[in-house]
């Protein structure tokens, strides 16, 4: 059955590029290493051969300048997809992203606009360290004029890339390195969806857990373990961080009465803060307990295994947070935790404890 | 002098070969960018720097750190993520520091440390201090805007900054010609008003001579200097293996560069020109091997940092 086709996240993303390059002559891909033998973790492999070096382009180590050049190309009718192997490298281009791309339409009262996609990858593990593992999603989401998407499934990797390319405004498309190898169903048929909206990734009625990007996997694993122990977690995958789908979250919290936000970035000043603020403002009386959040601790990621071991919250941390919030009996929490044993799998390489569906 | 330089070349080569060999055990859990084939650049330049002179570098920094006198055990320990590492385990291979020998910091955001080197020179000018501030960059780093902003300011302020561009012809898998127009890299620095030189980066004596001239000029108030040193990376961009099978290099390019090994060039000159005996070289190599073995063992046996330490040092107070 065609609809049962399984693709990895990286394959699905590559397929989005094939579709966009085939259908739309305005689209071109550009970034350091895009046509090289590794093809940005195999997401652009073979595309230069198929579509030519004009449309699948390498670039100099000039992140800020090249971002402005892509903005200019977008103003002149192209649809560039600019990519960086690490989100951290794009920090050199914040001037062009924030001062120019995000402002252009507004400051010229709609006389021009910037249909640009900037693709970033959050690094993790194997000692990526302080300058190669920053999950600065909220940094971009705070900027009016930018849209920010964080696909967490192979389906969304393709759908949101196609939506971002079709969108008329600058979109920051943020991946997580630990998502590239996950596999799930991606039907061959393609529909271009609007760039908006979250999704209920798992239904439940005891607590709403809002998450995005890589942490969806850990939350899914936690929810599956808690289900065995009799707790029904409703999981919301934000997919699109800005514009934020507040209505979807409020509807879920109204049903469940409890809210935990599991952030892929830092816990403080982040996406979780915005979600909790929005829900508290919109549905204060629906909350039966204080909302809670779980995210990265407030310091950079160190390299040494001994220092990074407890840096990243995992499914067990999610279970513990939920248990605290719902004041679950000790036995229930223990039962769920016992299902999440990682064995001796190293903490700094990707772990596939959860096998979907996502 | 050449014998000392050979010792340093050999030491750096062997340290990195040892890293490559042990990397496969997966106990050094961080990305590593090795300089095998490029050692003469680091050694030739650093021979002309004083301990008090400042040095900065980037992602491919083991050779620079060692040539400046950085602690060997602390390098190994950093790669092993140990408490005795030069960053106490916070950085791994891509973040090195040893302030005791004037190695002010190496970090892997390409070109990120270039303006910092200029800032050190500015401070020393304001403080009336002599001393040279030096920074190693790759050919790829020349494409970053911040490098040109730094060159401009260093020249305009006549600061004692030595920019060393280690031109190995590639940034990851992309050839220079795929990223820059056909003009010389050092011409960019000349256009900014710096005194420039270009030399064969595999000839440690040549590198050393050019560095001596540049540093001497700066110590006499001569303003910033720029050296472009041509060389080649023998192994993969990141990691311990040969990657010639990927086919991104020109056919025969790697083999030709291996023929021009900086260690072999120096050793031959020592024996043929300077009549240094084989026995002397054998003894020197053995001393280096012993030092490396001891430092490696110390690093392997060093304690891991306490996980709680990760909360420290975000702020001073
Ligand atoms: C700002 C930034 N962009 C991209 C990268 C990824 N990256 C790491 S090393 C490198 C190539 C650097 O080339 P070059 O300056 O020639 O140094 P070499 O690796 O050849 O020593 C790139 C693109 C990075 N670390 N930082
Ligand atoms: Mg290079």
XYZ file of C-alpha atoms and ligand atoms in Angstrom:
702
model
C 0.000 0.000 0.000
C 1.435 3.343 -1.070
C 0.227 5.104 2.072
C 2.256 2.700 4.210
C 5.526 3.884 2.703
C 8.159 4.391 5.386
C 10.741 7.146 5.089
C 13.359 8.471 7.446
C 13.122 12.111 8.444
C 16.191 12.841 6.301
C 14.696 11.021 3.308
C 11.394 12.830 3.719
C 13.161 16.161 3.823
C 15.174 15.287 0.747
C 11.930 14.350 -0.974
C 10.534 17.786 -0.145
C 13.512 19.333 -1.935
C 12.983 17.097 -4.970
C 9.315 18.069 -5.126
C 9.994 21.788 -4.695
C 12.853 21.867 -7.202
C 10.769 19.915 -9.728
C 7.627 21.979 -9.388
C 8.925 25.484 -8.888
C 11.722 26.982 -10.995
C 12.113 29.812 -8.460
C 13.437 27.434 -5.802
C 17.153 26.974 -5.212
C 19.075 25.374 -2.346
C 22.214 26.953 -0.943
C 24.544 26.307 1.988
C 28.020 25.205 2.995
C 28.356 21.615 1.811
C 24.951 21.279 0.119
C 26.387 19.498 -2.975
C 29.327 17.852 -1.171
C 29.794 14.079 -0.699
C 27.951 14.090 2.629
C 25.059 16.321 1.442
C 24.047 17.858 4.812
C 23.488 14.518 6.541
C 22.259 13.011 3.245
C 19.330 15.430 2.992
C 20.690 16.984 -0.206
C 22.627 14.031 -1.630
C 22.373 13.637 -5.389
C 20.317 16.797 -5.852
C 23.095 18.745 -7.577
C 23.442 15.884 -10.058
C 19.684 15.864 -10.638
C 18.940 19.592 -10.722
C 22.281 21.156 -11.581
C 24.819 23.248 -9.713
C 22.880 26.461 -10.392
C 19.971 25.341 -8.257
C 21.784 23.206 -5.682
C 24.596 25.437 -4.572
C 27.585 25.416 -2.288
C 28.539 28.711 -0.679
C 31.484 30.471 0.954
C 31.824 30.594 4.738
C 29.897 33.868 4.818
C 26.711 33.273 6.766
C 25.675 36.884 7.212
C 26.458 38.047 3.703
C 24.908 34.987 2.094
C 21.718 35.483 4.115
C 21.443 39.011 2.766
C 22.176 37.748 -0.726
C 19.334 35.242 -0.357
C 17.044 38.008 0.876
C 17.924 39.993 -2.236
C 17.264 37.001 -4.448
C 13.921 36.470 -2.719
C 13.003 40.122 -3.289
C 13.773 39.578 -6.957
C 11.402 36.641 -7.290
C 13.419 33.576 -6.294
C 12.581 31.123 -3.484
C 15.926 30.388 -1.805
C 16.311 27.675 0.809
C 19.430 28.572 2.787
C 20.818 25.941 5.137
C 23.344 25.640 7.954
C 24.686 22.392 9.420
C 24.332 23.848 12.896
C 21.950 26.455 14.231
C 24.982 28.009 15.941
C 26.512 29.034 12.582
C 23.389 31.005 11.679
C 24.005 33.234 14.678
C 26.511 35.079 12.487
C 23.568 36.074 10.310
C 21.196 37.446 12.939
C 21.605 40.928 11.494
C 20.275 39.927 8.096
C 17.588 37.676 9.570
C 16.265 40.020 12.239
C 17.016 43.506 10.918
C 16.265 42.777 7.293
C 14.313 39.617 6.417
C 11.898 39.935 9.337
C 11.264 43.655 8.813
C 11.140 44.112 5.074
C 7.445 43.562 4.423
C 6.340 45.550 7.475
C 8.590 48.568 7.189
C 7.734 49.051 3.549
C 4.016 48.567 4.221
C 3.712 45.434 2.126
C 5.367 46.851 -0.988
C 7.850 43.990 -0.969
C 8.268 40.724 0.900
C 10.854 38.018 1.527
C 9.888 34.426 0.667
C 12.996 32.851 2.180
C 13.459 29.579 4.067
C 16.396 29.238 6.458
C 17.038 25.687 7.558
C 18.885 25.129 10.843
C 19.958 21.954 12.622
C 20.241 21.668 16.393
C 23.270 19.515 17.300
C 23.425 17.119 20.199
C 25.714 14.457 21.609
C 29.240 13.222 21.016
C 30.707 16.298 22.652
C 29.091 18.911 20.418
C 29.625 21.248 23.325
C 28.936 24.915 23.971
C 29.026 26.183 20.363
C 27.525 23.309 18.363
C 24.448 22.266 20.332
C 22.375 25.357 21.020
C 18.618 24.907 20.753
C 17.755 28.586 20.359
C 14.247 28.194 18.964
C 12.719 30.934 21.092
C 15.374 33.388 19.940
C 13.854 33.315 16.460
C 10.265 32.864 17.611
C 10.470 36.146 19.500
C 10.899 38.126 16.294
C 7.714 39.483 14.693
C 7.925 38.939 10.965
C 9.531 35.515 11.180
C 7.686 32.232 11.115
C 9.313 29.354 12.975
C 8.635 25.658 12.384
C 10.068 22.629 14.197
C 9.026 19.402 12.451
C 9.366 16.329 14.681
C 8.191 13.580 12.316
C 9.172 12.445 8.815
C 5.735 13.487 7.586
C 6.138 16.984 8.964
C 9.731 17.233 7.768
C 8.363 17.110 4.241
C 5.060 18.908 4.822
C 6.518 21.851 6.710
C 9.421 22.310 4.290
C 6.956 22.441 1.396
C 4.728 24.799 3.377
C 7.701 27.015 4.227
C 8.814 27.199 0.589
C 5.270 28.015 -0.512
C 4.906 30.675 2.185
C 5.433 34.285 1.172
C 7.380 35.264 4.301
C 10.717 34.364 5.900
C 10.539 31.046 7.712
C 13.074 29.540 10.087
C 12.869 25.757 9.705
C 14.545 24.088 12.686
C 15.532 20.415 12.749
C 17.200 18.369 15.431
C 20.125 16.151 14.514
C 18.655 13.283 16.532
C 15.523 13.248 14.385
C 17.223 12.541 11.064
C 17.161 8.748 11.391
C 13.664 8.211 12.757
C 11.308 6.430 10.338
C 7.575 6.755 9.915
C 4.832 6.661 7.348
C 4.988 9.307 4.640
C 2.409 8.826 1.881
C 3.569 9.400 -1.660
C 0.712 11.799 -2.358
C 1.631 15.385 -1.583
C -0.667 18.215 -0.557
C 0.800 21.618 0.225
C -0.614 22.560 3.610
C -0.743 26.039 5.087
C 2.111 26.867 7.435
C 0.211 26.802 10.683
C -1.164 24.684 13.476
C -0.130 22.152 16.064
C -1.358 18.613 16.277
C -2.613 16.258 18.962
C 0.044 13.567 18.725
C -1.569 11.345 21.357
C -4.955 11.570 22.987
C -5.515 11.500 26.713
C -7.492 13.290 29.395
C -5.326 13.385 32.533
C -2.720 16.012 31.568
C -1.743 18.046 28.510
C 1.941 17.818 27.645
C 2.992 20.355 25.024
C 6.288 19.790 23.249
C 8.086 20.229 19.931
C 11.037 18.921 17.925
C 13.189 16.144 19.409
C 11.503 16.143 22.819
C 8.358 14.768 21.173
C 10.142 11.406 21.120
C 10.925 11.472 24.821
C 7.401 12.675 25.640
C 5.893 9.892 23.527
C 7.990 7.329 25.370
C 6.952 8.789 28.722
C 3.287 8.838 27.712
C 3.431 5.216 26.535
C 4.981 4.129 29.835
C 2.448 6.102 31.877
C -0.401 4.619 29.846
C 0.614 1.169 31.073
C 0.486 2.568 34.594
C -3.007 3.964 33.973
C -2.299 7.636 33.284
C -3.631 9.069 30.005
C -1.357 11.821 28.722
C -2.478 14.062 25.888
C 0.532 15.050 23.812
C 0.547 18.166 21.666
C 3.268 18.589 19.071
C 3.462 22.303 18.320
C 4.997 21.800 14.818
C 4.773 25.545 14.233
C 6.180 27.705 17.025
C 5.253 31.026 15.466
C 2.412 31.608 14.824
C 1.543 29.628 17.972
C -1.623 27.508 17.902
C -2.982 28.690 21.256
C -6.538 27.485 20.562
C -5.423 23.870 20.212
C -3.539 23.969 23.513
C -6.330 25.744 25.352
C -8.861 23.171 24.136
C -6.681 20.372 25.473
C -5.984 22.056 28.802
C -9.688 22.766 29.197
C -10.259 19.015 28.899
C -7.316 17.832 31.057
C -6.925 20.630 33.607
C -3.165 20.223 33.884
C -0.353 21.546 31.670
C 3.292 20.549 31.370
C 5.472 22.013 28.636
C 8.546 20.027 27.629
C 10.933 22.344 25.834
C 13.699 21.186 23.497
C 15.572 24.390 24.380
C 16.420 26.076 27.673
C 13.664 25.953 30.268
C 13.920 29.642 31.129
C 12.760 32.462 28.823
C 11.749 29.967 26.172
C 8.914 28.439 24.191
C 7.565 26.926 27.424
C 7.291 30.367 28.968
C 5.218 31.596 26.027
C 2.928 28.556 26.010
C 2.307 28.788 29.737
C 1.688 32.530 29.567
C -0.734 32.148 26.669
C -2.692 29.353 28.375
C -2.744 31.084 31.733
C -4.070 34.265 30.176
C -6.644 32.516 28.005
C -7.817 29.732 30.328
C -6.764 30.497 33.876
C -9.806 28.884 35.418
C -9.327 25.645 33.483
C -6.044 24.988 35.321
C -6.363 22.665 38.304
C -2.648 22.859 39.116
C 0.135 25.336 38.438
C 1.521 24.781 34.947
C 5.025 23.288 34.847
C 7.894 23.243 32.405
C 10.888 21.050 31.704
C 13.803 22.156 29.552
C 17.560 22.449 29.348
C 19.260 23.862 32.437
C 20.396 27.494 32.391
C 23.957 26.956 31.236
C 25.745 25.986 27.995
C 26.151 22.311 27.161
C 29.548 21.028 28.320
C 31.425 18.426 26.292
C 32.631 15.784 28.737
C 30.256 12.831 29.164
C 30.455 13.240 32.937
C 29.229 16.827 32.617
C 26.650 16.373 29.861
C 25.062 13.225 31.336
C 22.337 15.090 33.210
C 22.065 18.002 30.823
C 19.244 16.701 28.648
C 15.879 15.773 30.186
C 14.697 12.359 28.984
C 11.495 10.317 29.105
C 12.152 9.432 32.746
C 12.413 13.118 33.622
C 9.101 13.689 31.843
C 7.475 10.888 33.844
C 8.835 12.356 37.057
C 7.567 15.823 36.179
C 4.114 14.475 35.358
C 4.061 12.409 38.548
C 4.878 15.482 40.589
C 2.290 17.596 38.909
C -0.515 15.044 39.178
C 0.683 13.865 42.593
C 0.700 10.293 41.346
C 1.136 7.431 43.801
C 4.738 6.269 44.141
C 3.874 2.840 42.706
C 2.431 4.323 39.509
C 5.519 6.433 38.933
C 7.829 3.496 39.610
C 5.931 1.262 37.234
C 6.229 3.820 34.441
C 9.907 4.463 35.156
C 10.682 0.750 35.148
C 9.469 0.597 31.542
C 11.978 3.250 30.493
C 15.262 1.552 31.351
C 17.925 2.689 28.926
C 20.259 -0.141 29.899
C 23.855 0.835 29.268
C 23.173 2.752 26.079
C 25.460 5.831 26.134
C 23.619 9.051 26.846
C 25.429 11.001 24.129
C 24.336 9.010 21.069
C 20.774 8.790 19.688
C 18.566 6.203 21.330
C 15.542 4.680 19.667
C 13.458 3.597 22.600
C 10.360 4.835 20.843
C 9.412 3.407 17.445
C 6.412 5.452 16.517
C 3.920 6.147 15.196
C 4.862 9.766 15.788
C 67.103 25.525 15.873
C 65.979 23.096 13.176
C 66.565 20.180 15.490
C 64.261 21.768 18.072
C 61.708 22.427 15.368
C 61.938 18.871 14.144
C 61.316 17.693 17.673
C 58.191 19.817 17.840
C 56.998 18.639 14.414
C 57.512 15.033 15.372
C 55.801 15.519 18.725
C 52.714 17.092 17.166
C 52.541 14.429 14.459
C 52.769 11.614 16.950
C 50.296 13.179 19.371
C 47.740 13.379 16.591
C 48.479 9.870 15.350
C 47.980 8.635 18.890
C 44.694 10.535 19.080
C 43.604 8.992 15.765
C 44.526 5.500 16.952
C 42.708 5.810 20.278
C 39.735 7.699 18.871
C 38.349 4.426 17.565
C 37.970 3.187 21.145
C 35.206 5.799 21.506
C 36.526 7.125 24.775
C 37.341 10.537 23.289
C 33.722 11.527 22.805
C 34.041 14.765 20.879
C 34.645 15.806 17.260
C 38.379 16.068 16.388
C 39.967 18.035 13.532
C 43.523 16.813 13.000
C 46.383 18.832 11.486
C 48.441 15.903 10.221
C 50.401 17.213 7.222
C 50.152 20.846 8.350
C 52.490 20.789 11.350
C 55.199 23.071 9.928
C 52.846 26.049 9.928
C 52.232 25.801 13.656
C 55.843 25.075 14.545
C 57.445 27.655 12.249
C 55.207 30.457 13.512
C 55.265 29.579 17.191
C 59.053 29.306 17.280
C 59.049 33.074 16.785
C 56.492 33.873 19.461
C 57.361 34.466 23.090
C 55.504 32.795 25.893
C 53.959 36.213 26.737
C 52.693 36.733 23.192
C 49.022 35.871 22.751
C 47.774 33.155 20.422
C 44.228 32.330 19.319
C 42.965 29.607 17.028
C 39.901 27.792 15.718
C 38.546 24.273 15.319
C 41.797 22.694 14.072
C 43.985 23.788 16.953
C 45.905 20.873 18.498
C 49.095 21.772 16.599
C 48.855 25.458 17.477
C 48.262 24.704 21.144
C 51.178 22.278 21.337
C 53.568 24.458 19.330
C 52.866 27.370 21.689
C 53.771 25.119 24.612
C 50.297 24.014 25.720
C 50.230 21.248 28.318
C 50.093 17.835 26.633
C 48.419 15.913 29.433
C 45.730 18.621 29.644
C 45.092 18.241 25.894
C 44.654 14.474 26.074
C 42.560 14.814 29.214
C 40.311 17.372 27.549
C 39.671 14.960 24.693
C 38.850 12.249 27.224
C 36.484 14.610 29.024
C 38.501 14.489 32.234
C 38.709 16.914 35.138
C 42.382 17.598 34.367
C 41.541 18.727 30.818
C 42.575 22.208 29.750
C 38.903 23.311 29.940
C 38.078 20.941 32.819
C 36.089 18.855 30.339
C 33.832 21.612 29.075
C 35.203 21.892 25.567
C 36.804 18.787 24.127
C 39.085 19.004 21.113
C 37.417 22.086 19.666
C 37.927 24.327 22.699
C 41.482 24.662 23.985
C 43.137 27.087 26.350
C 46.420 27.295 28.264
C 46.903 30.797 29.607
C 50.197 29.873 31.284
C 51.849 29.709 27.861
C 49.907 32.494 26.171
C 47.381 30.266 24.423
C 44.348 32.484 24.925
C 41.730 30.262 23.370
C 40.659 28.200 20.388
C 36.960 27.818 19.520
C 35.123 26.273 16.563
C 32.905 29.045 15.237
C 34.922 29.795 12.115
C 36.743 33.154 12.426
C 35.182 33.778 15.831
C 38.490 34.419 17.587
C 39.935 36.759 14.940
C 38.561 40.015 16.364
C 39.483 38.844 19.865
C 43.132 38.705 18.845
C 42.810 42.260 17.550
C 41.239 43.309 20.815
C 44.150 41.931 22.807
C 46.520 43.965 20.647
C 44.354 47.032 21.187
C 44.472 46.557 24.960
C 48.239 46.143 24.879
C 48.576 49.291 22.821
C 46.437 51.186 25.346
C 48.428 49.713 28.216
C 51.735 50.596 26.577
C 52.692 46.929 26.597
C 54.798 45.343 23.935
C 53.876 41.898 22.679
C 52.360 40.300 19.662
C 48.837 38.949 19.401
C 48.552 36.181 16.825
C 45.657 34.239 15.367
C 45.534 31.195 13.103
C 42.757 30.983 10.522
C 42.020 28.728 7.582
C 41.454 29.668 3.966
C 37.737 29.247 4.619
C 37.764 31.748 7.455
C 38.873 34.402 4.952
C 35.294 34.360 3.649
C 33.823 35.602 6.923
C 33.045 39.308 7.100
C 34.463 39.608 10.597
C 37.948 38.816 9.280
C 37.840 41.821 6.980
C 36.476 44.043 9.713
C 39.357 42.864 11.905
C 42.005 43.419 9.220
C 40.650 46.878 8.572
C 40.752 47.919 12.210
C 44.124 46.319 12.940
C 45.627 48.212 10.003
C 43.892 51.479 10.721
C 45.071 51.362 14.353
C 48.476 49.867 13.495
C 48.006 47.096 16.050
C 50.562 44.360 16.656
C 48.462 41.499 15.302
C 49.883 38.593 13.344
C 47.246 36.942 11.148
C 48.345 33.528 9.927
C 46.227 32.001 7.178
C 46.822 28.296 6.953
C 45.741 27.732 3.362
C 45.118 24.012 2.961
C 43.024 24.539 -0.141
C 39.779 23.217 1.319
C 36.946 24.066 3.649
C 35.466 20.687 4.550
C 34.985 19.128 1.064
C 34.872 22.331 -0.944
C 37.898 23.504 -2.901
C 39.047 27.082 -2.634
C 37.998 27.719 -6.242
C 34.455 26.688 -5.331
C 34.281 29.478 -2.740
C 36.565 32.315 -3.751
C 37.436 34.020 -7.036
C 40.851 33.438 -8.601
C 42.878 35.985 -6.635
C 45.438 35.512 -3.889
C 44.288 35.365 -0.283
C 47.191 37.470 0.960
C 46.264 40.161 -1.575
C 43.101 40.771 0.454
C 45.204 41.563 3.520
C 47.543 43.724 1.437
C 44.544 45.671 0.195
C 43.603 46.322 3.818
C 47.054 47.828 4.291
C 48.822 44.984 6.074
C 52.336 43.830 5.353
C 51.958 40.392 3.808
C 54.050 37.386 2.900
C 53.243 34.056 1.313
C 55.304 30.913 1.713
C 55.386 27.147 1.492
C 53.766 26.065 4.732
C 55.377 22.632 4.685
C 58.899 24.043 4.987
C 59.345 24.801 8.652
C 62.465 26.888 8.091
C 60.757 29.089 5.518
C 57.739 29.542 7.767
C 60.041 30.365 10.617
C 61.970 32.950 8.587
C 58.845 34.733 7.426
C 57.421 34.664 10.932
C 60.641 36.061 12.358
C 60.520 38.971 9.940
C 56.858 39.663 10.645
C 57.242 39.468 14.410
C 60.399 41.603 14.387
C 58.585 44.280 12.413
C 55.723 44.278 14.882
C 57.975 44.461 17.895
C 59.333 47.668 16.350
C 55.878 49.153 15.938
C 55.476 48.021 12.362
C 51.723 47.359 12.474
C 49.802 44.209 11.637
C 51.246 41.468 9.474
C 49.657 38.707 7.444
C 51.200 35.380 6.506
C 49.627 33.021 3.996
C 51.105 29.553 4.315
C 50.143 26.887 1.821
C 49.759 23.314 3.018
C 47.437 20.318 2.873
C 45.362 18.300 5.319
C 46.059 14.586 4.972
C 43.106 13.100 6.839
C 39.392 13.767 6.796
C 38.091 17.215 7.749
C 36.723 15.910 11.031
C 37.682 12.525 12.439
C 40.638 10.140 12.471
C 40.428 8.527 9.022
C 41.724 8.917 5.523
C 38.886 10.162 3.299
C 40.459 10.270 -0.129
C 37.904 7.734 -1.386
C 35.248 10.463 -1.253
C 36.860 11.921 -4.356
C 36.656 15.609 -3.497
C 40.383 16.176 -3.875
C 42.061 16.434 -7.276
C 43.422 13.063 -8.441
C 46.944 12.626 -7.102
C 46.732 15.774 -4.990
C 47.012 14.042 -1.630
C 49.810 11.756 -2.808
C 51.785 14.757 -4.046
C 51.424 16.520 -0.721
C 52.379 13.399 1.196
C 55.583 13.426 -0.858
C 56.226 16.842 0.629
C 55.850 15.775 4.253
C 57.017 18.600 6.532
C 58.703 16.124 8.885
C 60.559 14.315 6.114
C 61.713 17.646 4.655
C 63.119 18.753 7.996
C 64.695 15.385 8.807
C 66.416 15.218 5.451
C 67.853 18.688 5.891
C 69.071 17.819 9.357
C 70.875 14.728 8.147
C 72.169 15.876 4.766
C 72.863 19.549 5.363
C 73.499 19.707 9.106
C 75.095 16.265 9.462
C 72.869 15.313 12.386
C 73.286 11.618 13.049
C 70.526 9.057 12.753
C 71.243 8.114 16.365
C 70.429 11.652 17.515
C 67.085 11.541 15.723
C 66.290 8.103 17.073
C 66.981 9.278 20.584
C 64.911 12.419 20.111
C 61.989 10.392 18.812
C 62.195 8.011 21.722
C 62.083 10.880 24.203
C 58.984 12.189 22.493
C 57.331 8.759 22.479
C 58.004 8.374 26.184
C 56.556 11.776 26.965
C 53.435 11.056 24.913
C 52.916 7.645 26.471
C 53.173 9.085 29.963
C 50.826 11.989 29.214
C 48.292 9.679 27.567
C 48.301 7.316 30.495
C 47.929 10.173 32.969
C 44.965 11.495 31.001
C 43.331 8.087 30.740
C 43.675 7.563 34.470
C 42.589 11.064 35.433
C 39.265 11.444 37.244
C 36.106 12.523 35.471
C 34.735 15.902 36.495
C 31.990 15.881 39.109
C 28.671 16.298 37.301
C 27.656 19.075 39.720
C 30.494 21.228 38.404
C 28.530 21.878 35.259
C 26.541 24.524 37.136
C 29.652 26.542 37.987
C 31.340 29.406 36.144
C 28.353 30.867 34.379
C 29.072 34.124 36.159
C 31.860 35.315 38.433
C 29.616 35.950 41.447
C 30.621 30.159 11.376
C 30.817 28.740 11.039
N 30.363 28.263 9.864
C 30.532 26.971 9.534
C 31.181 26.110 10.381
C 31.389 24.654 10.002
N 32.788 24.454 9.673
C 33.675 24.005 10.576
S 35.213 23.963 9.985
C 34.732 24.516 8.482
C 35.705 24.700 7.371
C 36.769 25.641 7.739
O 37.651 25.757 6.674
P 39.030 26.490 6.869
O 38.809 27.817 7.511
O 39.714 26.487 5.570
O 39.802 25.564 7.936
P 40.280 24.041 7.766
O 39.162 23.181 8.234
O 40.626 23.806 6.351
O 41.436 23.916 8.681
C 33.363 24.734 8.461
C 32.592 25.195 7.300
C 31.629 26.642 11.611
N 32.240 25.870 12.514
N 31.451 27.936 11.908
Mg 41.052 25.133 4.807
